[in-house]
Amino acid sequence: MHRFLGLALLATTLLTACGDKDDTAPVEGDTDTDTDADTDADSDADADTDTDTDTDPALGLQGYSGQATAGHTGYEGSEDWYLIADEGDGDDICRIRYDLKDTDPRPDCPDEGHSGCIWAWDVTIAAAAIVSESGIGCEGAFGVTADTVSDLDGTSVGIGYNPDYYGHAAVMIRDQGDGWAVATFAVWDEGTGSFAYQWDQGYVEY
């Protein structure tokens, strides 16, 4: 009997001891809060701007075109001296027009078959005028202004014609002060004397 009571008291004591725990004791576990915030920011913004602008030079078509009544007995007509924008597809940058009238025949371009002229004349400029211009105008193109265009009057050029240049083409042969040279294709009607040409000399920057 005493032995039983002793065992009962021991059990009660153990139960009391196990239940006498402080409820406010911290619970074991990982309570470490990682407050390390990575605030690194890559602020390197490449703001380089390539401002290079590659532009092709503006090209104009320069040349002469004319029409006349011409032949063995004389020459009378007109000519345009031009520079046309956009390689000849745009507006006239400058167009100067003048009359051409024969003064003297030019026997120094004789009929030499392939390379000579069947007729040739010294023709003189008259009534020169600017008929159209834009952009840099005639002053920028040819150094000619409305006040100075009349300076062309009285100047001369040699114009000749060969219908069978080296057996291939009808051409205008021209002397602009430095000797005769083939300029461009030309059309001449011997019956009516109608003569016409367009001499596109090439492209120039403007």
PDB file of C-alpha atoms in Angstrom:
ATOM      1  CA  MET A   1       0.000   0.000   0.000  1.00  0.00           C
ATOM      2  CA  HIS A   2       2.758   2.479   0.909  1.00  0.00           C
ATOM      3  CA  ARG A   3       4.568   1.490  -2.241  1.00  0.00           C
ATOM      4  CA  PHE A   4       1.547   2.297  -4.381  1.00  0.00           C
ATOM      5  CA  LEU A   5       1.126   5.748  -2.776  1.00  0.00           C
ATOM      6  CA  GLY A   6       4.756   6.538  -3.393  1.00  0.00           C
ATOM      7  CA  LEU A   7       4.467   5.719  -7.039  1.00  0.00           C
ATOM      8  CA  ALA A   8       1.313   7.826  -7.367  1.00  0.00           C
ATOM      9  CA  LEU A   9       2.941  10.852  -5.737  1.00  0.00           C
ATOM     10  CA  LEU A  10       5.970  10.498  -7.989  1.00  0.00           C
ATOM     11  CA  ALA A  11       3.772  10.454 -11.097  1.00  0.00           C
ATOM     12  CA  THR A  12       1.861  13.534  -9.891  1.00  0.00           C
ATOM     13  CA  THR A  13       5.082  15.387  -9.226  1.00  0.00           C
ATOM     14  CA  LEU A  14       6.403  14.601 -12.721  1.00  0.00           C
ATOM     15  CA  LEU A  15       3.158  15.755 -14.350  1.00  0.00           C
ATOM     16  CA  THR A  16       3.219  18.992 -12.386  1.00  0.00           C
ATOM     17  CA  ALA A  17       6.831  19.623 -13.305  1.00  0.00           C
ATOM     18  CA  CYS A  18       6.136  19.079 -17.024  1.00  0.00           C
ATOM     19  CA  GLY A  19       3.158  21.450 -17.009  1.00  0.00           C
ATOM     20  CA  ASP A  20       4.955  24.237 -15.160  1.00  0.00           C
ATOM     21  CA  LYS A  21       6.570  25.651 -18.243  1.00  0.00           C
ATOM     22  CA  ASP A  22       6.655  29.437 -18.885  1.00  0.00           C
ATOM     23  CA  ASP A  23       4.223  30.118 -21.790  1.00  0.00           C
ATOM     24  CA  THR A  24       6.137  33.284 -22.689  1.00  0.00           C
ATOM     25  CA  ALA A  25       9.387  31.552 -23.488  1.00  0.00           C
ATOM     26  CA  PRO A  26      10.563  32.157 -27.022  1.00  0.00           C
ATOM     27  CA  VAL A  27       9.909  29.468 -29.562  1.00  0.00           C
ATOM     28  CA  GLU A  28      13.056  28.064 -30.872  1.00  0.00           C
ATOM     29  CA  GLY A  29      13.527  28.644 -34.589  1.00  0.00           C
ATOM     30  CA  ASP A  30      15.290  30.896 -37.135  1.00  0.00           C
ATOM     31  CA  THR A  31      14.155  34.417 -36.228  1.00  0.00           C
ATOM     32  CA  ASP A  32      17.034  36.134 -38.121  1.00  0.00           C
ATOM     33  CA  THR A  33      15.528  38.643 -40.581  1.00  0.00           C
ATOM     34  CA  ASP A  34      17.739  39.382 -43.578  1.00  0.00           C
ATOM     35  CA  THR A  35      17.528  43.146 -44.019  1.00  0.00           C
ATOM     36  CA  ASP A  36      20.274  43.327 -46.648  1.00  0.00           C
ATOM     37  CA  ALA A  37      18.623  44.960 -49.705  1.00  0.00           C
ATOM     38  CA  ASP A  38      20.692  45.199 -52.848  1.00  0.00           C
ATOM     39  CA  THR A  39      20.081  48.777 -54.012  1.00  0.00           C
ATOM     40  CA  ASP A  40      22.731  48.788 -56.713  1.00  0.00           C
ATOM     41  CA  ALA A  41      21.330  50.299 -59.956  1.00  0.00           C
ATOM     42  CA  ASP A  42      23.106  50.461 -63.278  1.00  0.00           C
ATOM     43  CA  SER A  43      22.686  54.121 -64.105  1.00  0.00           C
ATOM     44  CA  ASP A  44      25.016  54.041 -67.096  1.00  0.00           C
ATOM     45  CA  ALA A  45      22.758  55.062 -69.951  1.00  0.00           C
ATOM     46  CA  ASP A  46      24.521  55.381 -73.274  1.00  0.00           C
ATOM     47  CA  ALA A  47      23.228  58.691 -74.569  1.00  0.00           C
ATOM     48  CA  ASP A  48      25.679  58.958 -77.441  1.00  0.00           C
ATOM     49  CA  THR A  49      23.910  60.149 -80.589  1.00  0.00           C
ATOM     50  CA  ASP A  50      25.508  59.875 -84.010  1.00  0.00           C
ATOM     51  CA  THR A  51      24.745  63.203 -85.611  1.00  0.00           C
ATOM     52  CA  ASP A  52      26.753  62.541 -88.749  1.00  0.00           C
ATOM     53  CA  THR A  53      24.628  63.015 -91.830  1.00  0.00           C
ATOM     54  CA  ASP A  54      25.971  61.611 -95.047  1.00  0.00           C
ATOM     55  CA  THR A  55      24.585  63.565 -97.983  1.00  0.00           C
ATOM     56  CA  ASP A  56      25.412  63.185-101.620  1.00  0.00           C
ATOM     57  CA  PRO A  57      26.345  66.385-103.416  1.00  0.00           C
ATOM     58  CA  ALA A  58      23.583  68.004-105.437  1.00  0.00           C
ATOM     59  CA  LEU A  59      24.268  67.564-109.145  1.00  0.00           C
ATOM     60  CA  GLY A  60      22.931  69.657-111.971  1.00  0.00           C
ATOM     61  CA  LEU A  61      23.018  69.004-115.701  1.00  0.00           C
ATOM     62  CA  GLN A  62      24.862  71.718-117.630  1.00  0.00           C
ATOM     63  CA  GLY A  63      24.757  72.287-121.343  1.00  0.00           C
ATOM     64  CA  TYR A  64      23.452  74.068-124.431  1.00  0.00           C
ATOM     65  CA  SER A  65      20.493  73.527-126.723  1.00  0.00           C
ATOM     66  CA  GLY A  66      19.745  75.387-129.919  1.00  0.00           C
ATOM     67  CA  GLN A  67      17.769  75.640-133.082  1.00  0.00           C
ATOM     68  CA  ALA A  68      18.401  77.666-136.210  1.00  0.00           C
ATOM     69  CA  THR A  69      17.985  78.024-139.908  1.00  0.00           C
ATOM     70  CA  ALA A  70      21.473  77.202-141.106  1.00  0.00           C
ATOM     71  CA  GLY A  71      23.526  75.853-143.956  1.00  0.00           C
ATOM     72  CA  HIS A  72      25.939  76.854-146.680  1.00  0.00           C
ATOM     73  CA  THR A  73      24.528  80.376-146.946  1.00  0.00           C
ATOM     74  CA  GLY A  74      24.284  81.446-143.322  1.00  0.00           C
ATOM     75  CA  TYR A  75      23.159  80.792-139.743  1.00  0.00           C
ATOM     76  CA  GLU A  76      20.376  82.413-137.727  1.00  0.00           C
ATOM     77  CA  GLY A  77      18.783  81.026-134.578  1.00  0.00           C
ATOM     78  CA  SER A  78      18.883  80.944-130.800  1.00  0.00           C
ATOM     79  CA  GLU A  79      20.516  78.991-128.019  1.00  0.00           C
ATOM     80  CA  ASP A  80      19.829  78.198-124.345  1.00  0.00           C
ATOM     81  CA  TRP A  81      22.670  77.895-121.854  1.00  0.00           C
ATOM     82  CA  TYR A  82      21.374  75.930-118.868  1.00  0.00           C
ATOM     83  CA  LEU A  83      22.009  74.272-115.534  1.00  0.00           C
ATOM     84  CA  ILE A  84      19.115  72.026-114.482  1.00  0.00           C
ATOM     85  CA  ALA A  85      18.707  70.664-110.936  1.00  0.00           C
ATOM     86  CA  ASP A  86      18.468  66.993-109.960  1.00  0.00           C
ATOM     87  CA  GLU A  87      20.728  65.776-112.746  1.00  0.00           C
ATOM     88  CA  GLY A  88      18.471  67.325-115.358  1.00  0.00           C
ATOM     89  CA  ASP A  89      15.151  66.170-113.872  1.00  0.00           C
ATOM     90  CA  GLY A  90      14.461  69.242-111.718  1.00  0.00           C
ATOM     91  CA  ASP A  91      13.903  72.953-112.093  1.00  0.00           C
ATOM     92  CA  ASP A  92      16.144  75.298-113.993  1.00  0.00           C
ATOM     93  CA  ILE A  93      18.835  76.605-111.673  1.00  0.00           C
ATOM     94  CA  CYS A  94      19.733  78.916-114.512  1.00  0.00           C
ATOM     95  CA  ARG A  95      18.622  79.253-118.124  1.00  0.00           C
ATOM     96  CA  ILE A  96      20.027  82.009-120.312  1.00  0.00           C
ATOM     97  CA  ARG A  97      18.691  82.483-123.830  1.00  0.00           C
ATOM     98  CA  TYR A  98      20.187  84.533-126.669  1.00  0.00           C
ATOM     99  CA  ASP A  99      20.064  84.941-130.415  1.00  0.00           C
ATOM    100  CA  LEU A 100      22.842  83.670-132.685  1.00  0.00           C
ATOM    101  CA  LYS A 101      23.530  85.263-136.077  1.00  0.00           C
ATOM    102  CA  ASP A 102      26.285  84.470-138.553  1.00  0.00           C
ATOM    103  CA  THR A 103      29.054  86.984-139.088  1.00  0.00           C
ATOM    104  CA  ASP A 104      31.743  85.210-141.103  1.00  0.00           C
ATOM    105  CA  PRO A 105      32.213  81.759-142.612  1.00  0.00           C
ATOM    106  CA  ARG A 106      34.842  79.571-140.994  1.00  0.00           C
ATOM    107  CA  PRO A 107      36.995  77.908-143.686  1.00  0.00           C
ATOM    108  CA  ASP A 108      39.333  76.598-140.974  1.00  0.00           C
ATOM    109  CA  CYS A 109      36.828  73.778-140.446  1.00  0.00           C
ATOM    110  CA  PRO A 110      36.866  72.561-144.076  1.00  0.00           C
ATOM    111  CA  ASP A 111      35.178  69.513-145.488  1.00  0.00           C
ATOM    112  CA  GLU A 112      37.660  66.826-144.562  1.00  0.00           C
ATOM    113  CA  GLY A 113      35.312  63.886-144.753  1.00  0.00           C
ATOM    114  CA  HIS A 114      35.369  62.250-141.349  1.00  0.00           C
ATOM    115  CA  SER A 115      36.456  65.089-139.066  1.00  0.00           C
ATOM    116  CA  GLY A 116      35.611  68.296-140.930  1.00  0.00           C
ATOM    117  CA  CYS A 117      32.509  70.418-141.497  1.00  0.00           C
ATOM    118  CA  ILE A 118      30.381  70.681-144.616  1.00  0.00           C
ATOM    119  CA  TRP A 119      29.569  74.220-143.443  1.00  0.00           C
ATOM    120  CA  ALA A 120      30.763  76.343-140.506  1.00  0.00           C
ATOM    121  CA  TRP A 121      30.133  79.882-139.282  1.00  0.00           C
ATOM    122  CA  ASP A 122      31.204  82.348-136.677  1.00  0.00           C
ATOM    123  CA  VAL A 123      27.977  83.308-134.928  1.00  0.00           C
ATOM    124  CA  THR A 124      27.539  86.254-132.565  1.00  0.00           C
ATOM    125  CA  ILE A 125      25.373  86.462-129.441  1.00  0.00           C
ATOM    126  CA  ALA A 126      22.681  89.136-129.168  1.00  0.00           C
ATOM    127  CA  ALA A 127      19.732  89.889-126.852  1.00  0.00           C
ATOM    128  CA  ALA A 128      21.033  87.660-124.023  1.00  0.00           C
ATOM    129  CA  ALA A 129      18.591  87.368-121.113  1.00  0.00           C
ATOM    130  CA  ILE A 130      17.946  85.212-118.051  1.00  0.00           C
ATOM    131  CA  VAL A 131      14.673  83.396-118.704  1.00  0.00           C
ATOM    132  CA  SER A 132      14.490  81.260-115.535  1.00  0.00           C
ATOM    133  CA  GLU A 133      16.466  80.609-112.363  1.00  0.00           C
ATOM    134  CA  SER A 134      16.094  79.100-108.887  1.00  0.00           C
ATOM    135  CA  GLY A 135      18.242  78.177-105.899  1.00  0.00           C
ATOM    136  CA  ILE A 136      21.733  79.555-106.394  1.00  0.00           C
ATOM    137  CA  GLY A 137      20.521  81.068-109.648  1.00  0.00           C
ATOM    138  CA  CYS A 138      22.558  82.192-112.634  1.00  0.00           C
ATOM    139  CA  GLU A 139      25.030  84.045-110.448  1.00  0.00           C
ATOM    140  CA  GLY A 140      25.897  80.860-108.521  1.00  0.00           C
ATOM    141  CA  ALA A 141      25.826  78.702-111.638  1.00  0.00           C
ATOM    142  CA  PHE A 142      27.628  80.848-114.220  1.00  0.00           C
ATOM    143  CA  GLY A 143      28.565  84.068-112.463  1.00  0.00           C
ATOM    144  CA  VAL A 144      25.912  85.921-114.462  1.00  0.00           C
ATOM    145  CA  THR A 145      23.287  88.270-113.036  1.00  0.00           C
ATOM    146  CA  ALA A 146      20.430  90.240-114.545  1.00  0.00           C
ATOM    147  CA  ASP A 147      22.755  93.238-114.564  1.00  0.00           C
ATOM    148  CA  THR A 148      25.644  91.457-116.306  1.00  0.00           C
ATOM    149  CA  VAL A 149      23.912  89.041-118.703  1.00  0.00           C
ATOM    150  CA  SER A 150      24.089  91.629-121.479  1.00  0.00           C
ATOM    151  CA  ASP A 151      27.885  91.320-121.330  1.00  0.00           C
ATOM    152  CA  LEU A 152      27.421  88.165-123.412  1.00  0.00           C
ATOM    153  CA  ASP A 153      26.136  90.247-126.314  1.00  0.00           C
ATOM    154  CA  GLY A 154      28.716  90.663-129.037  1.00  0.00           C
ATOM    155  CA  THR A 155      30.720  87.561-128.125  1.00  0.00           C
ATOM    156  CA  SER A 156      31.163  84.902-130.797  1.00  0.00           C
ATOM    157  CA  VAL A 157      31.407  81.137-131.146  1.00  0.00           C
ATOM    158  CA  GLY A 158      32.097  78.870-134.118  1.00  0.00           C
ATOM    159  CA  ILE A 159      29.425  76.363-135.137  1.00  0.00           C
ATOM    160  CA  GLY A 160      29.838  73.769-137.883  1.00  0.00           C
ATOM    161  CA  TYR A 161      28.120  70.607-139.041  1.00  0.00           C
ATOM    162  CA  ASN A 162      29.214  67.182-140.246  1.00  0.00           C
ATOM    163  CA  PRO A 163      26.484  64.758-141.398  1.00  0.00           C
ATOM    164  CA  ASP A 164      28.744  61.714-141.502  1.00  0.00           C
ATOM    165  CA  TYR A 165      31.235  61.854-138.668  1.00  0.00           C
ATOM    166  CA  TYR A 166      33.447  58.791-139.119  1.00  0.00           C
ATOM    167  CA  GLY A 167      30.561  57.145-140.921  1.00  0.00           C
ATOM    168  CA  HIS A 168      28.433  56.921-137.800  1.00  0.00           C
ATOM    169  CA  ALA A 169      26.688  60.145-136.824  1.00  0.00           C
ATOM    170  CA  ALA A 170      25.566  63.645-137.731  1.00  0.00           C
ATOM    171  CA  VAL A 171      27.250  66.059-135.323  1.00  0.00           C
ATOM    172  CA  MET A 172      27.674  69.690-134.441  1.00  0.00           C
ATOM    173  CA  ILE A 173      31.330  70.744-134.341  1.00  0.00           C
ATOM    174  CA  ARG A 174      32.088  73.761-132.201  1.00  0.00           C
ATOM    175  CA  ASP A 175      34.896  76.218-131.549  1.00  0.00           C
ATOM    176  CA  GLN A 176      34.571  78.082-128.280  1.00  0.00           C
ATOM    177  CA  GLY A 177      37.946  79.721-128.615  1.00  0.00           C
ATOM    178  CA  ASP A 178      40.252  76.761-128.237  1.00  0.00           C
ATOM    179  CA  GLY A 179      39.844  74.989-131.561  1.00  0.00           C
ATOM    180  CA  TRP A 180      37.241  72.838-133.240  1.00  0.00           C
ATOM    181  CA  ALA A 181      35.874  69.799-131.406  1.00  0.00           C
ATOM    182  CA  VAL A 182      32.863  67.546-131.757  1.00  0.00           C
ATOM    183  CA  ALA A 183      30.189  68.769-129.359  1.00  0.00           C
ATOM    184  CA  THR A 184      27.051  66.665-129.767  1.00  0.00           C
ATOM    185  CA  PHE A 185      24.628  64.989-132.140  1.00  0.00           C
ATOM    186  CA  ALA A 186      22.715  67.343-134.395  1.00  0.00           C
ATOM    187  CA  VAL A 187      19.915  67.249-136.938  1.00  0.00           C
ATOM    188  CA  TRP A 188      20.011  69.271-140.156  1.00  0.00           C
ATOM    189  CA  ASP A 189      17.528  69.280-143.005  1.00  0.00           C
ATOM    190  CA  GLU A 190      19.317  70.502-146.114  1.00  0.00           C
ATOM    191  CA  GLY A 191      16.040  71.319-147.876  1.00  0.00           C
ATOM    192  CA  THR A 192      14.586  73.592-145.194  1.00  0.00           C
ATOM    193  CA  GLY A 193      17.786  74.528-143.395  1.00  0.00           C
ATOM    194  CA  SER A 194      16.292  73.440-140.039  1.00  0.00           C
ATOM    195  CA  PHE A 195      19.112  72.754-137.573  1.00  0.00           C
ATOM    196  CA  ALA A 196      18.780  71.568-133.959  1.00  0.00           C
ATOM    197  CA  TYR A 197      20.935  70.139-131.191  1.00  0.00           C
ATOM    198  CA  GLN A 198      21.123  69.531-127.452  1.00  0.00           C
ATOM    199  CA  TRP A 199      24.577  69.413-125.931  1.00  0.00           C
ATOM    200  CA  ASP A 200      24.472  68.014-122.403  1.00  0.00           C
ATOM    201  CA  GLN A 201      28.018  68.708-121.234  1.00  0.00           C
ATOM    202  CA  GLY A 202      27.803  66.843-117.942  1.00  0.00           C
ATOM    203  CA  TYR A 203      26.964  67.036-114.247  1.00  0.00           C
ATOM    204  CA  VAL A 204      28.269  69.746-111.934  1.00  0.00           C
ATOM    205  CA  GLU A 205      27.807  70.242-108.185  1.00  0.00           C
ATOM    206  CA  TYR A 206      25.706  73.148-107.055  1.00  0.00           C
TER     207      TYR A 206
END
